[in-house]
Amino acid sequence: MSRPGAAAPIGVFDSGLGGLTVLRALARRMPEESLIYFGDTAHVPYGSKSPEAIARFSAEVARFLAGRGIKLLVVACNTSSAWALPALRRAARVPVVGVIAPGARAARAVSRRGRIGVIGTEATVRSGAYPRALRALGGGVRVVSRACPMLVPLVEEGWWDGPVAEAVVRRYLAPLRRSRVDAVILGCTHYPYLKPVIARALGPRVRLVDSAAETAAETERVLDRLRLRVPRGRRGRREFYASDSPERFRRLARRMFGRGVTRVRLHPFDA
Ligand code: DGL
């Protein structure tokens, strides 16, 4: 079977709404590219699952997207990038871009004192993927990590601001405030939905790092290198899939991604 060419779409996935923050960055940077998004809403949250389950769900989604003829896969989920990226790369016939290395690079670039906070799901924090990626960049960093398991359900519920979000975020972030970090990586693609709340909780001196823009830049570099870019001019197609409750996903996705989310198709996985 021949490899997908430049006209093929880019596949993007997450456990739910989170990866839409990356999809938006991709659509802004490369509007001419066609994008297929998969929200694995039947299995969200990934962050409290075992590494085996995370790897299995990620592989199922990657297989589905491969079947749609994608030319590149963006793993727009930190949890999946932390635990499943090497296996996805081995199995895929197309290049695979994760969010952790781009996020670490972006943080290293903005942190003046090298004191970097990482917030993410339990599974991402447990993996140690961010401290590893930051140390690999050199220059002596101090990393303070904090798992914030209730933030993904808050975002999936559409509670992106208000007193409940403020209280939960403040409580999770209190230790990071005390440890005087100068940059904090939003190490879960759901967290940019809560960015104003997180910024208020950490105060104006802490830079928030969202890996979406850097991941989009990395995707563009890979496509350029492989000569897989579609010519500029036309606007690419957008397709959305969810593994459960597509109507609910559509309603919330429109709040994030706009009215471009016209239809969300259901693709359930067998149990
Ligand atoms: N948005 C994902 C991440 O970046 C997954 C969150 C979850 O499902 O727990 O980690």
mmCIF file of C-alpha atoms and ligand atoms in Angstrom:
data_model
loop_
_atom_site.group_PDB
_atom_site.id
_atom_site.type_symbol
_atom_site.label_atom_id
_atom_site.label_comp_id
_atom_site.label_asym_id
_atom_site.label_seq_id
_atom_site.Cartn_x
_atom_site.Cartn_y
_atom_site.Cartn_z
ATOM 1 C CA MET A 1 0.000 0.000 0.000
ATOM 2 C CA SER A 2 1.441 3.422 -0.891
ATOM 3 C CA ARG A 3 1.942 6.065 1.793
ATOM 4 C CA PRO A 4 -0.601 8.882 2.065
ATOM 5 C CA GLY A 5 0.461 11.946 0.061
ATOM 6 C CA ALA A 6 0.334 15.674 0.768
ATOM 7 C CA ALA A 7 -3.408 15.962 0.128
ATOM 8 C CA ALA A 8 -4.204 13.519 2.947
ATOM 9 C CA PRO A 9 -5.465 14.871 6.287
ATOM 10 C CA ILE A 10 -3.604 15.200 9.601
ATOM 11 C CA GLY A 11 -5.075 13.026 12.372
ATOM 12 C CA VAL A 12 -5.342 14.508 15.864
ATOM 13 C CA PHE A 13 -6.603 12.768 18.990
ATOM 14 C CA ASP A 14 -7.215 13.156 22.697
ATOM 15 C CA SER A 15 -9.394 11.508 25.315
ATOM 16 C CA GLY A 16 -11.974 14.266 24.866
ATOM 17 C CA LEU A 17 -12.094 18.024 24.400
ATOM 18 C CA GLY A 18 -8.476 18.743 25.384
ATOM 19 C CA GLY A 19 -6.860 18.120 22.023
ATOM 20 C CA LEU A 20 -9.075 20.775 20.452
ATOM 21 C CA THR A 21 -6.638 23.323 21.926
ATOM 22 C CA VAL A 22 -3.966 21.728 19.718
ATOM 23 C CA LEU A 23 -6.359 21.408 16.761
ATOM 24 C CA ARG A 24 -7.050 25.148 16.991
ATOM 25 C CA ALA A 25 -3.321 25.919 16.898
ATOM 26 C CA LEU A 26 -2.886 23.626 13.884
ATOM 27 C CA ALA A 27 -5.839 25.207 12.058
ATOM 28 C CA ARG A 28 -4.478 28.713 12.733
ATOM 29 C CA ARG A 29 -0.969 27.886 11.607
ATOM 30 C CA MET A 30 -1.907 25.763 8.574
ATOM 31 C CA PRO A 31 -5.502 26.603 7.551
ATOM 32 C CA GLU A 32 -5.003 24.836 4.232
ATOM 33 C CA GLU A 33 -4.408 21.446 5.882
ATOM 34 C CA SER A 34 -7.319 19.031 6.368
ATOM 35 C CA LEU A 35 -7.736 17.826 9.944
ATOM 36 C CA ILE A 36 -9.511 14.819 11.435
ATOM 37 C CA TYR A 37 -10.114 14.970 15.167
ATOM 38 C CA PHE A 38 -10.968 12.037 17.420
ATOM 39 C CA GLY A 39 -12.186 12.542 21.000
ATOM 40 C CA ASP A 40 -12.146 9.218 22.861
ATOM 41 C CA THR A 41 -15.082 10.266 25.024
ATOM 42 C CA ALA A 42 -15.953 6.656 25.881
ATOM 43 C CA HIS A 43 -12.693 6.367 27.810
ATOM 44 C CA VAL A 44 -12.128 9.866 29.214
ATOM 45 C CA PRO A 45 -10.316 10.501 31.554
ATOM 46 C CA TYR A 46 -7.151 8.706 30.465
ATOM 47 C CA GLY A 47 -5.236 10.292 33.341
ATOM 48 C CA SER A 48 -6.518 7.971 36.048
ATOM 49 C CA LYS A 49 -6.063 4.779 33.978
ATOM 50 C CA SER A 50 -3.194 2.289 33.947
ATOM 51 C CA PRO A 51 -0.367 2.624 31.398
ATOM 52 C CA GLU A 52 -1.658 -0.564 29.685
ATOM 53 C CA ALA A 53 -5.168 0.868 29.269
ATOM 54 C CA ILE A 54 -3.816 4.218 28.035
ATOM 55 C CA ALA A 55 -1.644 2.425 25.466
ATOM 56 C CA ARG A 56 -4.559 0.220 24.343
ATOM 57 C CA PHE A 57 -7.024 3.111 23.900
ATOM 58 C CA SER A 58 -4.398 5.192 22.093
ATOM 59 C CA ALA A 59 -3.569 2.329 19.719
ATOM 60 C CA GLU A 60 -7.269 1.814 18.902
ATOM 61 C CA VAL A 61 -7.719 5.477 18.041
ATOM 62 C CA ALA A 62 -4.477 5.544 16.019
ATOM 63 C CA ARG A 63 -5.645 2.495 14.032
ATOM 64 C CA PHE A 64 -8.974 4.146 13.298
ATOM 65 C CA LEU A 65 -7.261 7.348 12.093
ATOM 66 C CA ALA A 66 -4.786 5.341 10.012
ATOM 67 C CA GLY A 67 -7.800 3.760 8.324
ATOM 68 C CA ARG A 68 -8.949 7.279 7.372
ATOM 69 C CA GLY A 69 -5.702 7.680 5.399
ATOM 70 C CA ILE A 70 -3.941 10.316 7.520
ATOM 71 C CA LYS A 71 -0.450 11.514 6.539
ATOM 72 C CA LEU A 72 0.668 12.378 10.094
ATOM 73 C CA LEU A 73 -0.640 11.692 13.591
ATOM 74 C CA VAL A 74 -0.663 14.331 16.334
ATOM 75 C CA VAL A 75 -1.056 12.813 19.791
ATOM 76 C CA ALA A 76 -2.769 15.860 21.316
ATOM 77 C CA CYS A 77 -2.840 14.283 24.754
ATOM 78 C CA ASN A 78 -0.038 14.459 27.310
ATOM 79 C CA THR A 79 -1.123 11.280 29.073
ATOM 80 C CA SER A 80 -0.988 9.320 25.854
ATOM 81 C CA SER A 81 2.244 11.050 24.757
ATOM 82 C CA ALA A 82 3.783 10.107 28.133
ATOM 83 C CA TRP A 83 2.850 6.430 28.012
ATOM 84 C CA ALA A 84 2.108 5.389 24.434
ATOM 85 C CA LEU A 85 4.283 7.444 22.077
ATOM 86 C CA PRO A 86 7.070 4.875 21.407
ATOM 87 C CA ALA A 87 4.503 2.122 20.718
ATOM 88 C CA LEU A 88 2.440 4.413 18.491
ATOM 89 C CA ARG A 89 5.591 5.361 16.563
ATOM 90 C CA ARG A 90 6.547 1.713 16.095
ATOM 91 C CA ALA A 91 3.077 0.765 14.865
ATOM 92 C CA ALA A 92 2.350 3.786 12.665
ATOM 93 C CA ARG A 93 3.254 3.988 8.999
ATOM 94 C CA VAL A 94 3.199 7.790 9.242
ATOM 95 C CA PRO A 95 5.143 10.314 11.368
ATOM 96 C CA VAL A 96 3.827 10.780 14.915
ATOM 97 C CA VAL A 97 4.123 14.073 16.835
ATOM 98 C CA GLY A 98 3.522 14.192 20.611
ATOM 99 C CA VAL A 99 3.022 17.202 22.885
ATOM 100 C CA ILE A 100 5.638 16.679 25.597
ATOM 101 C CA ALA A 101 8.900 17.512 23.820
ATOM 102 C CA PRO A 102 7.398 20.683 22.245
ATOM 103 C CA GLY A 103 5.969 21.737 25.646
ATOM 104 C CA ALA A 104 9.311 21.198 27.386
ATOM 105 C CA ARG A 105 11.116 23.250 24.726
ATOM 106 C CA ALA A 106 8.609 26.092 25.043
ATOM 107 C CA ALA A 107 9.010 26.120 28.847
ATOM 108 C CA ARG A 108 12.804 26.130 28.680
ATOM 109 C CA ALA A 109 12.602 29.116 26.339
ATOM 110 C CA VAL A 110 10.479 31.268 28.673
ATOM 111 C CA SER A 111 11.839 30.259 32.094
ATOM 112 C CA ARG A 112 14.547 32.701 33.204
ATOM 113 C CA ARG A 113 15.607 30.930 36.399
ATOM 114 C CA GLY A 114 14.984 27.334 35.302
ATOM 115 C CA ARG A 115 12.450 26.716 38.074
ATOM 116 C CA ILE A 116 9.642 25.052 36.190
ATOM 117 C CA GLY A 117 6.318 23.739 37.437
ATOM 118 C CA VAL A 118 4.437 20.979 35.633
ATOM 119 C CA ILE A 119 0.759 20.285 36.138
ATOM 120 C CA GLY A 120 -0.884 17.295 34.525
ATOM 121 C CA THR A 121 -2.928 14.173 35.046
ATOM 122 C CA GLU A 122 -1.891 11.573 37.601
ATOM 123 C CA ALA A 123 -0.575 9.304 34.843
ATOM 124 C CA THR A 124 1.453 12.067 33.183
ATOM 125 C CA VAL A 125 3.039 13.147 36.462
ATOM 126 C CA ARG A 126 3.738 9.528 37.432
ATOM 127 C CA SER A 127 5.509 8.935 34.101
ATOM 128 C CA GLY A 128 8.158 11.586 34.839
ATOM 129 C CA ALA A 129 8.081 12.435 31.111
ATOM 130 C CA TYR A 130 8.299 16.214 31.574
ATOM 131 C CA PRO A 131 11.211 16.270 34.042
ATOM 132 C CA ARG A 132 13.037 13.882 31.674
ATOM 133 C CA ALA A 133 12.319 16.018 28.607
ATOM 134 C CA LEU A 134 13.339 19.220 30.457
ATOM 135 C CA ARG A 135 16.580 17.718 31.749
ATOM 136 C CA ALA A 136 17.406 16.437 28.271
ATOM 137 C CA LEU A 137 17.424 20.072 27.133
ATOM 138 C CA GLY A 138 20.261 20.776 29.577
ATOM 139 C CA GLY A 139 21.031 23.970 31.440
ATOM 140 C CA GLY A 140 20.156 22.748 34.952
ATOM 141 C CA VAL A 141 16.431 22.943 35.643
ATOM 142 C CA ARG A 142 14.500 22.412 38.840
ATOM 143 C CA VAL A 143 11.124 20.804 38.181
ATOM 144 C CA VAL A 144 8.160 20.715 40.575
ATOM 145 C CA SER A 145 5.276 18.513 39.401
ATOM 146 C CA ARG A 146 1.715 18.399 40.625
ATOM 147 C CA ALA A 147 -1.122 16.102 39.525
ATOM 148 C CA CYS A 148 -4.523 17.819 39.274
ATOM 149 C CA PRO A 149 -6.970 14.947 38.624
ATOM 150 C CA MET A 150 -10.169 16.945 39.042
ATOM 151 C CA LEU A 151 -9.400 19.473 36.326
ATOM 152 C CA VAL A 152 -10.206 17.206 33.353
ATOM 153 C CA PRO A 153 -13.741 16.373 34.633
ATOM 154 C CA LEU A 154 -14.306 20.111 35.258
ATOM 155 C CA VAL A 155 -13.386 20.931 31.672
ATOM 156 C CA GLU A 156 -15.411 18.036 30.210
ATOM 157 C CA GLU A 157 -18.369 19.355 32.220
ATOM 158 C CA GLY A 158 -17.955 22.807 30.654
ATOM 159 C CA TRP A 159 -17.123 24.480 33.986
ATOM 160 C CA TRP A 160 -14.274 26.566 32.635
ATOM 161 C CA ASP A 161 -14.671 29.434 35.112
ATOM 162 C CA GLY A 162 -16.717 30.422 38.161
ATOM 163 C CA PRO A 163 -16.297 29.775 41.887
ATOM 164 C CA VAL A 164 -15.950 25.981 41.709
ATOM 165 C CA ALA A 165 -13.176 26.112 39.091
ATOM 166 C CA GLU A 166 -11.431 28.930 41.028
ATOM 167 C CA ALA A 167 -11.528 26.982 44.316
ATOM 168 C CA VAL A 168 -10.322 23.677 42.854
ATOM 169 C CA VAL A 169 -7.507 25.287 40.859
ATOM 170 C CA ARG A 170 -6.353 27.402 43.810
ATOM 171 C CA ARG A 171 -6.174 24.363 46.044
ATOM 172 C CA TYR A 172 -4.176 22.304 43.551
ATOM 173 C CA LEU A 173 -1.769 25.111 42.748
ATOM 174 C CA ALA A 174 -0.981 26.333 46.268
ATOM 175 C CA PRO A 175 2.200 24.172 46.554
ATOM 176 C CA LEU A 176 3.462 25.460 43.202
ATOM 177 C CA ARG A 177 2.992 29.047 44.345
ATOM 178 C CA ARG A 178 5.044 28.313 47.422
ATOM 179 C CA SER A 179 7.849 26.692 45.439
ATOM 180 C CA ARG A 180 8.427 29.929 43.493
ATOM 181 C CA VAL A 181 8.475 28.516 39.988
ATOM 182 C CA ASP A 182 8.753 31.112 37.216
ATOM 183 C CA ALA A 183 7.007 29.063 34.505
ATOM 184 C CA VAL A 184 4.322 26.409 34.655
ATOM 185 C CA ILE A 185 3.686 23.903 31.878
ATOM 186 C CA LEU A 186 0.009 23.178 31.296
ATOM 187 C CA GLY A 187 0.874 19.505 30.939
ATOM 188 C CA CYS A 188 -2.597 18.420 29.926
ATOM 189 C CA THR A 189 -4.292 19.665 26.788
ATOM 190 C CA HIS A 190 -7.502 20.236 28.746
ATOM 191 C CA TYR A 191 -5.921 22.894 30.954
ATOM 192 C CA PRO A 192 -5.788 25.807 28.484
ATOM 193 C CA TYR A 193 -9.596 25.975 28.888
ATOM 194 C CA LEU A 194 -8.877 27.030 32.496
ATOM 195 C CA LYS A 195 -6.002 29.364 31.615
ATOM 196 C CA PRO A 196 -7.475 32.598 33.079
ATOM 197 C CA VAL A 197 -8.355 30.781 36.325
ATOM 198 C CA ILE A 198 -4.881 29.185 36.510
ATOM 199 C CA ALA A 199 -3.203 32.527 35.755
ATOM 200 C CA ARG A 200 -5.112 34.183 38.593
ATOM 201 C CA ALA A 201 -4.167 31.411 41.011
ATOM 202 C CA LEU A 202 -0.441 31.610 40.181
ATOM 203 C CA GLY A 203 -0.097 35.376 39.930
ATOM 204 C CA PRO A 204 1.366 37.616 37.220
ATOM 205 C CA ARG A 205 5.010 36.626 37.659
ATOM 206 C CA VAL A 206 4.512 33.027 36.511
ATOM 207 C CA ARG A 207 4.533 32.361 32.754
ATOM 208 C CA LEU A 208 2.037 29.738 31.604
ATOM 209 C CA VAL A 209 3.255 27.415 28.887
ATOM 210 C CA ASP A 210 0.739 25.785 26.611
ATOM 211 C CA SER A 211 2.285 23.251 24.230
ATOM 212 C CA ALA A 212 -0.356 23.743 21.498
ATOM 213 C CA ALA A 213 1.450 26.414 19.450
ATOM 214 C CA GLU A 214 4.818 24.668 19.722
ATOM 215 C CA THR A 215 3.238 21.327 18.728
ATOM 216 C CA ALA A 216 1.694 22.976 15.660
ATOM 217 C CA ALA A 217 5.104 24.443 14.758
ATOM 218 C CA GLU A 218 6.729 21.021 15.144
ATOM 219 C CA THR A 219 4.027 19.446 12.950
ATOM 220 C CA GLU A 220 4.689 22.033 10.263
ATOM 221 C CA ARG A 221 8.442 21.356 10.398
ATOM 222 C CA VAL A 222 7.916 17.596 10.006
ATOM 223 C CA LEU A 223 5.548 18.058 7.060
ATOM 224 C CA ASP A 224 7.929 20.520 5.396
ATOM 225 C CA ARG A 225 10.852 18.163 5.828
ATOM 226 C CA LEU A 226 8.910 15.287 4.274
ATOM 227 C CA ARG A 227 7.474 17.532 1.543
ATOM 228 C CA LEU A 228 3.968 16.673 2.696
ATOM 229 C CA ARG A 229 2.513 20.200 2.849
ATOM 230 C CA VAL A 230 -0.616 20.958 0.914
ATOM 231 C CA PRO A 231 -0.281 24.145 -1.195
ATOM 232 C CA ARG A 232 -1.530 27.328 0.504
ATOM 233 C CA GLY A 233 -4.762 28.898 -0.667
ATOM 234 C CA ARG A 234 -7.703 26.646 -0.048
ATOM 235 C CA ARG A 235 -9.100 25.920 3.399
ATOM 236 C CA GLY A 236 -8.765 22.312 4.528
ATOM 237 C CA ARG A 237 -11.612 20.039 5.613
ATOM 238 C CA ARG A 238 -12.409 19.504 9.310
ATOM 239 C CA GLU A 239 -13.906 16.210 10.493
ATOM 240 C CA PHE A 240 -14.807 15.254 14.035
ATOM 241 C CA TYR A 241 -15.368 11.868 15.648
ATOM 242 C CA ALA A 242 -16.165 10.799 19.187
ATOM 243 C CA SER A 243 -16.315 7.297 20.656
ATOM 244 C CA ASP A 244 -19.403 8.163 22.754
ATOM 245 C CA SER A 245 -22.069 10.895 23.124
ATOM 246 C CA PRO A 246 -21.167 12.831 19.961
ATOM 247 C CA GLU A 247 -23.945 15.401 20.472
ATOM 248 C CA ARG A 248 -22.625 16.390 23.877
ATOM 249 C CA PHE A 249 -19.109 16.570 22.473
ATOM 250 C CA ARG A 250 -20.336 18.772 19.625
ATOM 251 C CA ARG A 251 -22.020 21.242 21.976
ATOM 252 C CA LEU A 252 -18.892 21.766 24.063
ATOM 253 C CA ALA A 253 -16.504 21.586 21.105
ATOM 254 C CA ARG A 254 -18.351 24.461 19.453
ATOM 255 C CA ARG A 255 -17.675 26.596 22.515
ATOM 256 C CA MET A 256 -13.975 25.957 22.041
ATOM 257 C CA PHE A 257 -13.436 25.518 18.323
ATOM 258 C CA GLY A 258 -16.335 27.587 17.022
ATOM 259 C CA ARG A 259 -19.067 26.841 14.551
ATOM 260 C CA GLY A 260 -16.643 24.912 12.328
ATOM 261 C CA VAL A 261 -17.716 21.884 14.388
ATOM 262 C CA THR A 262 -20.794 21.206 12.303
ATOM 263 C CA ARG A 263 -21.083 17.491 12.786
ATOM 264 C CA VAL A 264 -19.520 14.960 15.132
ATOM 265 C CA ARG A 265 -19.730 11.359 13.993
ATOM 266 C CA LEU A 266 -19.930 8.460 16.413
ATOM 267 C CA HIS A 267 -17.279 5.780 16.181
ATOM 268 C CA PRO A 268 -17.681 3.400 19.124
ATOM 269 C CA PHE A 269 -15.001 0.874 20.023
ATOM 270 C CA ASP A 270 -15.904 -2.652 21.030
ATOM 271 C CA ALA A 271 -15.505 -3.210 24.747
HETATM 272 N N1 DGL B 1 -6.011 15.929 27.673
HETATM 273 C C1 DGL B 1 -5.267 14.794 28.049
HETATM 274 C C2 DGL B 1 -3.881 15.133 28.469
HETATM 275 O O1 DGL B 1 -3.320 16.009 27.862
HETATM 276 C C3 DGL B 1 -5.967 13.689 28.781
HETATM 277 C C4 DGL B 1 -6.706 14.010 30.000
HETATM 278 C C5 DGL B 1 -7.419 12.812 30.542
HETATM 279 O O2 DGL B 1 -8.179 12.183 29.802
HETATM 280 O O3 DGL B 1 -7.219 12.481 31.715
HETATM 281 O O4 DGL B 1 -3.311 14.528 29.344
#
